[in-house]
Short mmCIF file of C-alpha atoms in Angstrom, two decimals:
data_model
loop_
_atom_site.label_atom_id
_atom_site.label_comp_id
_atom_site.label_asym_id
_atom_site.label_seq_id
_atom_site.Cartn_x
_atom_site.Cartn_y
_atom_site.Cartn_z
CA UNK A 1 -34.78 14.13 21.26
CA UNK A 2 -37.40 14.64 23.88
CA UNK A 3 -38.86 17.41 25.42
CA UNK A 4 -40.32 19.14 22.22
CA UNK A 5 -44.09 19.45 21.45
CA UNK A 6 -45.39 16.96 18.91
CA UNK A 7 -44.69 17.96 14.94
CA UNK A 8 -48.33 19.26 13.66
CA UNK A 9 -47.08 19.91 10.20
CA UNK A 10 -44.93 17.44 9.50
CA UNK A 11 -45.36 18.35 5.04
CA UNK A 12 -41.31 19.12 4.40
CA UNK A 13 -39.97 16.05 6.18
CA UNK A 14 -42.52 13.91 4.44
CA UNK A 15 -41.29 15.40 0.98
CA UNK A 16 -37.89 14.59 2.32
CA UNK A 17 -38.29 11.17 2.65
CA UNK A 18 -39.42 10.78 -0.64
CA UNK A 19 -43.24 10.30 0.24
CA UNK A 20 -45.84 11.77 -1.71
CA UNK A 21 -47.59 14.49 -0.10
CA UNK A 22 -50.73 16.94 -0.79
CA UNK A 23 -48.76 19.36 -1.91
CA UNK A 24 -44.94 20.53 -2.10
CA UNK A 25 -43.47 22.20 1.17
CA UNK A 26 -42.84 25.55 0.81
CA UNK A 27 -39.74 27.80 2.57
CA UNK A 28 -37.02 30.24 0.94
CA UNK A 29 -33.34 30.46 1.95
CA UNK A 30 -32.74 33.57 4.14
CA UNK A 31 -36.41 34.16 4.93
CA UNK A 32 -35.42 35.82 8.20
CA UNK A 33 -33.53 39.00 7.41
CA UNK A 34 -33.10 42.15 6.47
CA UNK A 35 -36.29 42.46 3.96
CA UNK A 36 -38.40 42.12 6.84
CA UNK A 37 -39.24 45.76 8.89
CA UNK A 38 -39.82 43.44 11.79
CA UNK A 39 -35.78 42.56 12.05
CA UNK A 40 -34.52 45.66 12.52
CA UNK A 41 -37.13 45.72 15.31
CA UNK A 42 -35.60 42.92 17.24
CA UNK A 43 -32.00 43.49 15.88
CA UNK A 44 -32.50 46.28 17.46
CA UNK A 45 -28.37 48.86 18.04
CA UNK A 46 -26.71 44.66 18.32
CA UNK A 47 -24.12 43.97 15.43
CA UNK A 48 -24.82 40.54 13.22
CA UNK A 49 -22.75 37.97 14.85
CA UNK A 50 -24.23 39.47 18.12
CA UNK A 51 -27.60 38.75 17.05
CA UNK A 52 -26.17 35.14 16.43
CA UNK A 53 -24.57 34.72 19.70
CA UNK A 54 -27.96 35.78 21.56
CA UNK A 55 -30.37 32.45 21.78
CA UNK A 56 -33.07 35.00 22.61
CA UNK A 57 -32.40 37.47 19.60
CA UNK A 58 -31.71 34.64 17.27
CA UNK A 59 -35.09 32.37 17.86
CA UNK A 60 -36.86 35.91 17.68
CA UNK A 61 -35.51 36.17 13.98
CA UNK A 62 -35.82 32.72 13.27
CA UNK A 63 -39.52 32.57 13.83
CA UNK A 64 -40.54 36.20 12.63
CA UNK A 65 -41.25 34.75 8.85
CA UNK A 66 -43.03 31.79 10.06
CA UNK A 67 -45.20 34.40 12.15
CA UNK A 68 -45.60 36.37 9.03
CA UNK A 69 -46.31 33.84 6.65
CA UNK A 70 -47.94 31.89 8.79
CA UNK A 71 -49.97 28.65 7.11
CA UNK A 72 -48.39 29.65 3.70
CA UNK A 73 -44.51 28.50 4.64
CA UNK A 74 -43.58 24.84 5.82
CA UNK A 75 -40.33 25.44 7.51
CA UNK A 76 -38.17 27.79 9.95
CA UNK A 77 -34.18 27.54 9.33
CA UNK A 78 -32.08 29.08 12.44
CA UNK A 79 -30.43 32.37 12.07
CA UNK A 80 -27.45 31.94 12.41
CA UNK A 81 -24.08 32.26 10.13
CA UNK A 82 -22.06 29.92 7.95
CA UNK A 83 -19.00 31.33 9.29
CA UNK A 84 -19.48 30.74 12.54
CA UNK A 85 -17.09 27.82 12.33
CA UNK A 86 -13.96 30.03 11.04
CA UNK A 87 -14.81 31.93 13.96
CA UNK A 88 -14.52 28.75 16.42
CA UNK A 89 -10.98 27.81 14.39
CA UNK A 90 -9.77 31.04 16.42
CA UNK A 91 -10.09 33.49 13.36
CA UNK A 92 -11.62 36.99 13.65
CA UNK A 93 -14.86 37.14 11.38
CA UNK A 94 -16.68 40.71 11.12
CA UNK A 95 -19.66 41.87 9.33
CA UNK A 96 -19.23 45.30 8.33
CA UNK A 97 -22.15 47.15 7.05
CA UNK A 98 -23.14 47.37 3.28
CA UNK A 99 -19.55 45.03 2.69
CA UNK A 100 -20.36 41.82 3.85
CA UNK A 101 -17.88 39.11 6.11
CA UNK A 102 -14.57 40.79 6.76
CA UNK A 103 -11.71 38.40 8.01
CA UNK A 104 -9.48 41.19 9.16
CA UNK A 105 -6.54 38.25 9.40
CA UNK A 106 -7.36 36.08 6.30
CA UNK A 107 -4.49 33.07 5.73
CA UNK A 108 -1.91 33.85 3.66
CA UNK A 109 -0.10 31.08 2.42
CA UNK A 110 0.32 27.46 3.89
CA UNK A 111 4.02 28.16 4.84
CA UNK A 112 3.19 30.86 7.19
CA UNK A 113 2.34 30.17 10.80
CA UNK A 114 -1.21 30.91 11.24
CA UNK A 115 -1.84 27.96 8.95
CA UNK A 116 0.08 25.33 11.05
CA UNK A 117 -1.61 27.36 14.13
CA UNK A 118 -5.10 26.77 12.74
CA UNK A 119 -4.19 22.96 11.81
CA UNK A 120 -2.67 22.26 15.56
CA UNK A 121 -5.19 23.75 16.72
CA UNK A 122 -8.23 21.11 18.71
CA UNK A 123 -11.21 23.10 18.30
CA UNK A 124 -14.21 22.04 20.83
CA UNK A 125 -16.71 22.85 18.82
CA UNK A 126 -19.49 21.76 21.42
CA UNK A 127 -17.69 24.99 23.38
CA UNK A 128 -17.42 27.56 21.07
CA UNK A 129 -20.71 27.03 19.10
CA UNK A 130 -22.42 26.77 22.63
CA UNK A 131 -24.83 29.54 21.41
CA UNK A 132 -26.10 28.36 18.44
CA UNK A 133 -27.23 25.00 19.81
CA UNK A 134 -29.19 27.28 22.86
CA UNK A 135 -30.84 29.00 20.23
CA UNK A 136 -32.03 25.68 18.30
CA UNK A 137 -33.46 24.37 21.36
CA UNK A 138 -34.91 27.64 22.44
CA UNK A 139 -36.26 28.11 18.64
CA UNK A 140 -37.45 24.77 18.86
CA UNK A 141 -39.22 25.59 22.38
CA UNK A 142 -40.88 28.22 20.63
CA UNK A 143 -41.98 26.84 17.54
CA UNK A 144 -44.03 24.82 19.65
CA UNK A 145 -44.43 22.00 16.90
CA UNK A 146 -45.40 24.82 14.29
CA UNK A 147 -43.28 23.36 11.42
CA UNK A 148 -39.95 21.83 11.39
CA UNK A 149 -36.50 23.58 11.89
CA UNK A 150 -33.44 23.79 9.69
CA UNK A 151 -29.75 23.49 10.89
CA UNK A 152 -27.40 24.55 8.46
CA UNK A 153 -23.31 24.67 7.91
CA UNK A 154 -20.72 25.67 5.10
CA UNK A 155 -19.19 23.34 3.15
CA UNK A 156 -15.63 23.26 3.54
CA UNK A 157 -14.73 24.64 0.16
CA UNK A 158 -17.18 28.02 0.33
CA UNK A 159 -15.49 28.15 4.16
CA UNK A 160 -11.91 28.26 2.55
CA UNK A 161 -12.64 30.91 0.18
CA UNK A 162 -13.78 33.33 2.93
CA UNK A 163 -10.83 32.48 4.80
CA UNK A 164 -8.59 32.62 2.31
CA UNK A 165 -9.75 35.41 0.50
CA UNK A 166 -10.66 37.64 3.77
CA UNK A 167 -14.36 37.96 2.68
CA UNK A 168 -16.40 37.76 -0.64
CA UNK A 169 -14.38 38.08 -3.74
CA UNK A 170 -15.00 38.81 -7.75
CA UNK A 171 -11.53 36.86 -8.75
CA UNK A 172 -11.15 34.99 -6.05
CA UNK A 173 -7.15 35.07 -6.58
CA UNK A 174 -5.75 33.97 -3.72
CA UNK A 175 -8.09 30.47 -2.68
CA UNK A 176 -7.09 29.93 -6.69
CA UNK A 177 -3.72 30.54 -5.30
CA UNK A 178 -3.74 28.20 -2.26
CA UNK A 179 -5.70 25.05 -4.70
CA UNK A 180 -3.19 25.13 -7.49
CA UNK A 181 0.14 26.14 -5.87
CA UNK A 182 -0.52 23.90 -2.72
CA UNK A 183 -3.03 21.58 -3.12
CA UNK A 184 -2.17 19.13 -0.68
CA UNK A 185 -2.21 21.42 1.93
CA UNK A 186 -5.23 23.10 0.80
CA UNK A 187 -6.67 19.58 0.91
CA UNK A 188 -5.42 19.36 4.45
CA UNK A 189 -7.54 21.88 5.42
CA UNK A 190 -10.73 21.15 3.50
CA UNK A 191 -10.28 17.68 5.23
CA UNK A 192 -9.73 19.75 9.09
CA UNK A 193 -13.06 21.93 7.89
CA UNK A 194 -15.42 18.95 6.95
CA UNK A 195 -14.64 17.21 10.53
CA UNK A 196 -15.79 19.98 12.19
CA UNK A 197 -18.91 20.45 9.98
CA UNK A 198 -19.78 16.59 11.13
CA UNK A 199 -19.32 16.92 15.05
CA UNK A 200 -21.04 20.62 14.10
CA UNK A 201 -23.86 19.38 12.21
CA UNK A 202 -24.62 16.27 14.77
CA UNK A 203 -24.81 18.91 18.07
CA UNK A 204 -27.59 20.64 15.74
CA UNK A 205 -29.37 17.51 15.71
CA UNK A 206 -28.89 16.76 19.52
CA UNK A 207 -30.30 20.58 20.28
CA UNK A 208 -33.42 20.03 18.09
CA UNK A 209 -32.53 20.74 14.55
CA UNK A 210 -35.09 17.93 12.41
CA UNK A 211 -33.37 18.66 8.84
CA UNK A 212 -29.85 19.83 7.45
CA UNK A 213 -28.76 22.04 5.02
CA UNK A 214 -25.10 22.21 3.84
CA UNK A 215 -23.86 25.83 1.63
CA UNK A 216 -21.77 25.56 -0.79
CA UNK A 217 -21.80 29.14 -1.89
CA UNK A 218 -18.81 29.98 -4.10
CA UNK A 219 -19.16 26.20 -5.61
CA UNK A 220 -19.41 28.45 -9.28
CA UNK A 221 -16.01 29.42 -8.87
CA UNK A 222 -14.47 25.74 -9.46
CA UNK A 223 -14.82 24.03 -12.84
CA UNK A 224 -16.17 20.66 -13.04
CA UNK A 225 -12.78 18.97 -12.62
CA UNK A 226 -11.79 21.29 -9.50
CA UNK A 227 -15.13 20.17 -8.21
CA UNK A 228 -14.78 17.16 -7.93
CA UNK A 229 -11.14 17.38 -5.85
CA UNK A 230 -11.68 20.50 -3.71
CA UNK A 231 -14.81 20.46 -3.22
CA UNK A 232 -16.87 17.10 -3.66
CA UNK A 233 -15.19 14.98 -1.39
CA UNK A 234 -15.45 16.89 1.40
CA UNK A 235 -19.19 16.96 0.88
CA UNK A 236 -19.25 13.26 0.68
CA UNK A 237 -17.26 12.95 4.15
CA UNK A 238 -19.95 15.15 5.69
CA UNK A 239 -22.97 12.81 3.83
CA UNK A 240 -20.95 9.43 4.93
CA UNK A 241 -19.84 10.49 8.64
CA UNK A 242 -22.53 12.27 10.00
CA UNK A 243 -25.03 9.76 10.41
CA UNK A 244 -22.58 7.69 12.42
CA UNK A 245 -21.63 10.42 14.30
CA UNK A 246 -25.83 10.92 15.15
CA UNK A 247 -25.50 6.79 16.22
CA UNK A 248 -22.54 7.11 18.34
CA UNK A 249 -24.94 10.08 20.26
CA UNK A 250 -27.96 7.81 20.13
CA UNK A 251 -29.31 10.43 17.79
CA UNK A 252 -31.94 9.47 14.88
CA UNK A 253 -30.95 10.57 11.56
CA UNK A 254 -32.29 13.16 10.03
CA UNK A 255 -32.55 14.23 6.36
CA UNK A 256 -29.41 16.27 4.52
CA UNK A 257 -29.88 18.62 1.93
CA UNK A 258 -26.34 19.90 -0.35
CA UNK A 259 -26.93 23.12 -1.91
CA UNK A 260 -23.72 24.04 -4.31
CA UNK A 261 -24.92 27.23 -6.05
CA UNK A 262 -23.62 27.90 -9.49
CA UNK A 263 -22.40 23.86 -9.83
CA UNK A 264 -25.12 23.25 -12.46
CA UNK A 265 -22.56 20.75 -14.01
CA UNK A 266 -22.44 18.94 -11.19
CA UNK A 267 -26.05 17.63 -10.20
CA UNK A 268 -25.52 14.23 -11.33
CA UNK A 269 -22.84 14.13 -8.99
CA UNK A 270 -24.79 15.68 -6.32
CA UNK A 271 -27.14 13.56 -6.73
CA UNK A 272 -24.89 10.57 -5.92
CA UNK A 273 -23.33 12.07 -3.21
CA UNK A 274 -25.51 10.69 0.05
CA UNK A 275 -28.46 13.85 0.40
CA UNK A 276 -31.44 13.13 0.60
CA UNK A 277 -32.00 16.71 -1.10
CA UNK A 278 -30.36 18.71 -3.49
CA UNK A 279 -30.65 22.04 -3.86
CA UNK A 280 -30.92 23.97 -6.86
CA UNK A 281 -30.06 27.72 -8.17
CA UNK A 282 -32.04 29.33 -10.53
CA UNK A 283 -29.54 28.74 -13.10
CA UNK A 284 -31.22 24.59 -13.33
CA UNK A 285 -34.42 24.72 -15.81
CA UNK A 286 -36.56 22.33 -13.52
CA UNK A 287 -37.45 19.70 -16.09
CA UNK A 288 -33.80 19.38 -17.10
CA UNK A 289 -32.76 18.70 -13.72
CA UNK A 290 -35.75 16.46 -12.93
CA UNK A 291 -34.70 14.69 -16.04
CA UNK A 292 -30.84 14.28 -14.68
CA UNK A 293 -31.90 13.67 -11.01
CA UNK A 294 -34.13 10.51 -12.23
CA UNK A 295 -35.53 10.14 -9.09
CA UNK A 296 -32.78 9.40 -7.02
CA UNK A 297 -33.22 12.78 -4.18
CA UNK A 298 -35.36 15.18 -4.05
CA UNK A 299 -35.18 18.18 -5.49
CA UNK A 300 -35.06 21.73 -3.71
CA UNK A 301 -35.49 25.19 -5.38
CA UNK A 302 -35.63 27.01 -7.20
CA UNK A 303 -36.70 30.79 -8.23
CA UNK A 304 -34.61 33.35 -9.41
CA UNK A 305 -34.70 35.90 -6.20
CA UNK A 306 -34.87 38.55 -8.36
CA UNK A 307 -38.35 37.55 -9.28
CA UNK A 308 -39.50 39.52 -6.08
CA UNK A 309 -38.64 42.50 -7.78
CA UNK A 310 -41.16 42.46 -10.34
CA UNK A 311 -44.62 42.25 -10.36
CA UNK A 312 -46.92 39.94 -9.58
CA UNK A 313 -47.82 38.72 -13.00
CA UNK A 314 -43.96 37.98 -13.91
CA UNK A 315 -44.01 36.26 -10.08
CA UNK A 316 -47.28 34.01 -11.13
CA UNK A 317 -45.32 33.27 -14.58
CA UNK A 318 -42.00 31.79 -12.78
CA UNK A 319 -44.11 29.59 -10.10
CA UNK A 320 -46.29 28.15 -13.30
CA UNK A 321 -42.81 26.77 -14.92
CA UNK A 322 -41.61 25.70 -11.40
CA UNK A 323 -44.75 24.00 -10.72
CA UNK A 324 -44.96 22.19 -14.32
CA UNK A 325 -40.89 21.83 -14.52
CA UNK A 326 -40.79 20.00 -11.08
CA UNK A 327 -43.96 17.59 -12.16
CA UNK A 328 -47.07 19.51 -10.54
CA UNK A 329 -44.92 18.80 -6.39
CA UNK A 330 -46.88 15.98 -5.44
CA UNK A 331 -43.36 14.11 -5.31
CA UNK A 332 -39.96 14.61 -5.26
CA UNK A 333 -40.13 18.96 -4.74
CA UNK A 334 -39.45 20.68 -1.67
CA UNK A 335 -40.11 24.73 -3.01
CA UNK A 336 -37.59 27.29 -2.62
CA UNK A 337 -35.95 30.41 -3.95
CA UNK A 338 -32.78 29.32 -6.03
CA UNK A 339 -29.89 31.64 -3.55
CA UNK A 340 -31.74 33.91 -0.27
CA UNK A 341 -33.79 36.30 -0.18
CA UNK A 342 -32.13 39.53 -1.81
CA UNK A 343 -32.24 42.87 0.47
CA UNK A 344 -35.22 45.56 -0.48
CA UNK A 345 -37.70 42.55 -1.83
CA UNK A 346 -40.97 43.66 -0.38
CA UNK A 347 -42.39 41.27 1.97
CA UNK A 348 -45.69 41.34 0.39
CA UNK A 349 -44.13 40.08 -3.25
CA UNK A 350 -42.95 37.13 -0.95
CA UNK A 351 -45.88 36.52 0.29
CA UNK A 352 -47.41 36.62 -3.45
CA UNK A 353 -45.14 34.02 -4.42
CA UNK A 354 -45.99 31.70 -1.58
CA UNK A 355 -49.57 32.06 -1.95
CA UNK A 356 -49.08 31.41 -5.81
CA UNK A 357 -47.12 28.04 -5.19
CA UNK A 358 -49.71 27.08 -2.61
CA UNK A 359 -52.68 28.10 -5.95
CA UNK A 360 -51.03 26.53 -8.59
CA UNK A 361 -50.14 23.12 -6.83
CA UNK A 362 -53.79 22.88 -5.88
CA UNK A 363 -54.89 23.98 -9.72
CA UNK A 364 -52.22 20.67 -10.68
CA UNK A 365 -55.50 18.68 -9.17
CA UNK A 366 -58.27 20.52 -11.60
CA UNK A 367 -56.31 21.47 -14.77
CA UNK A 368 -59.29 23.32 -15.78
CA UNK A 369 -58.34 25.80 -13.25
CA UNK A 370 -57.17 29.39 -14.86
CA UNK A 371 -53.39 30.00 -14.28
#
């Protein structure tokens, strides 16, 4: 990629590659959003997927916490939406307020017609997801070299569930449904969904995007054997195809990250499964999963959100068994919030906790230092 201004903190792509580094890069999942007085500002009377769809809107949002918390955080990540790519299949994706995604034509079954519809159907995904690349490069534009910028997708199996179950879910009934009463078709479409996410994923790159982040969001919701056939594999295609796809565009790889919340049984997997960084919930003690990861990734994460919620003395508590779970983040720990930022944190606890990270890394240098 040419064009963009010269990287003059460079900290979270260094951790990425495994190097050690002065101190661990800092950013939080969902960092532009809602919490911030400054969004509803720009949002202004536009609808969520609007504010997607609008390269302006969208780089405004992306770079608002990086403006805020600026020097403290080591990373932007594009606002944008994992179901964006639903929405380029030809399905109707809404975000109603105070509900969440609403599919208001969710699949039914894999003998009805919208299912052979959505599998016949070629999806030009350099078309429909036009907007999101003009917003990378704008955001990129913008960022002017500031930090690096995140790309993101769903993983196929969290993309299924919405699809499936029309929007979030507390039983999730019907993807259960479609993965034990038709699994090969189910597979079918996992397999249609992860194709996408590569040629997806590898236009992020080619618009500017310097790191990768793949959700797996309702990974919880499969046991450790269901895992590993709905949802695993399809993680692995993304891992093994997209850095050919990047050399068939005469793209330089970048790094991937896999972050499948609530699949705390899984990490060893993970780990073997071709990121470069794994993301972890808060449900992971650190040292355990610095124990089980043995080196081979690096690890991402990984606060409880609802940290931000207390005070600051609770906040200073959780970074100090971060910092000494993940071995002081001189190696090997890119910091993070285990899930996004929840709604009504106040900006300032935020900014507590990344100004605590930032104390307590240095302090990892002078053990003397009071915690």
């Amino acid at each position: 990629m040419t064009g963009f201004a010269e990287l003059k903190n460079d900290l979270l792509l260094r951790a990425a590659r495994g190097e050690e580094v002065e101190r661990p890069p800092i950013w939080v999942m969902r960092q532009a959003g809602r919490y911030l007085p400054e969004y509803h500002q720009a949002k202004g009377d536009n609808d969520f997927f609007a504010c997607c769809r609008s390269p302006e809107i969208a780089s405004t949002l992306t770079l608002q916490p990086v403006d805020r918390y600026d020097g403290l955080i080591d990373a932007a990540i594009i606002f944008s939406d994992i179901l964006v790519i639903p929405q380029a299949m030809g399905m109707v994706v809404e975000m109603l307020d105070k509900k969440g995604p609403h599919f208001p034509d969710p699949l039914k079954s894999p003998p009805d017609e919208q299912y052979e519809r959505l599998m016949d159907r070629k999806v030009n995904v350099a078309k429909e997801l036009d907007y999101v690349y003009r917003a990378i490069t704008l955001t990129r534009q913008k960022l002017n070299g500031r930090v690096p910028l995140y790309g993101f997708c769903g993983a196929p199996w969290t993309l299924l569930c919405y699809m499936v179950e029309g929007g979030g879910s507390k039983l999730f009934v019907q993807v259960k449904t479609w993965i034990y009463k038709h699994p090969d078709q189910s597979k079918k479409l996992l397999q249609k969904i992860a194709e996408l996410c590569v040629e997806y994923l590898a236009l992020q790159v080619k618009a500017g995007a310097q790191i990768l982040q793949v959700f797996d969001s309702w990974a919880a919701e499969l046991s450790p054997a269901s895992f590993k056939e709905f949802s695993l594999p399809y993680l692995r295609h993304i891992s093994n195809h997209l850095p050919r796809r990047l050399e068939e565009l005469h793209l330089e790889g970048v790094p991937m990250v896999v972050f499948a919340k609530g699949a705390w049984y899984a990490l060893d997997d993970l780990c073997a499964s071709g990121y470069q960084v794994v993301g972890l919930d808060w449900l992971q003690d650190p040292a355990e999963a610095v124990r089980i990861a043995r080196g081979r990734v690096i690890l991402q994460g990984n606060a409880d959100p609802g940290v931000l919620y207390g005070d600051r003395k609770a906040i200073t508590a959780l970074v100090h068994h971060m910092v000494q779970g993940f071995g002081g983040g001189k190696q090997g720990w890119i910091a993070n919030l285990g899930h996004g930022v929840t709604p009504f944190v106040d900006p300032d606890n935020l900014k507590f906790f990344f100004e605590e990270i930032h104390r307590l890394t240095k302090a990892e240098s002078h053990p003397s230092t009071s915690l």
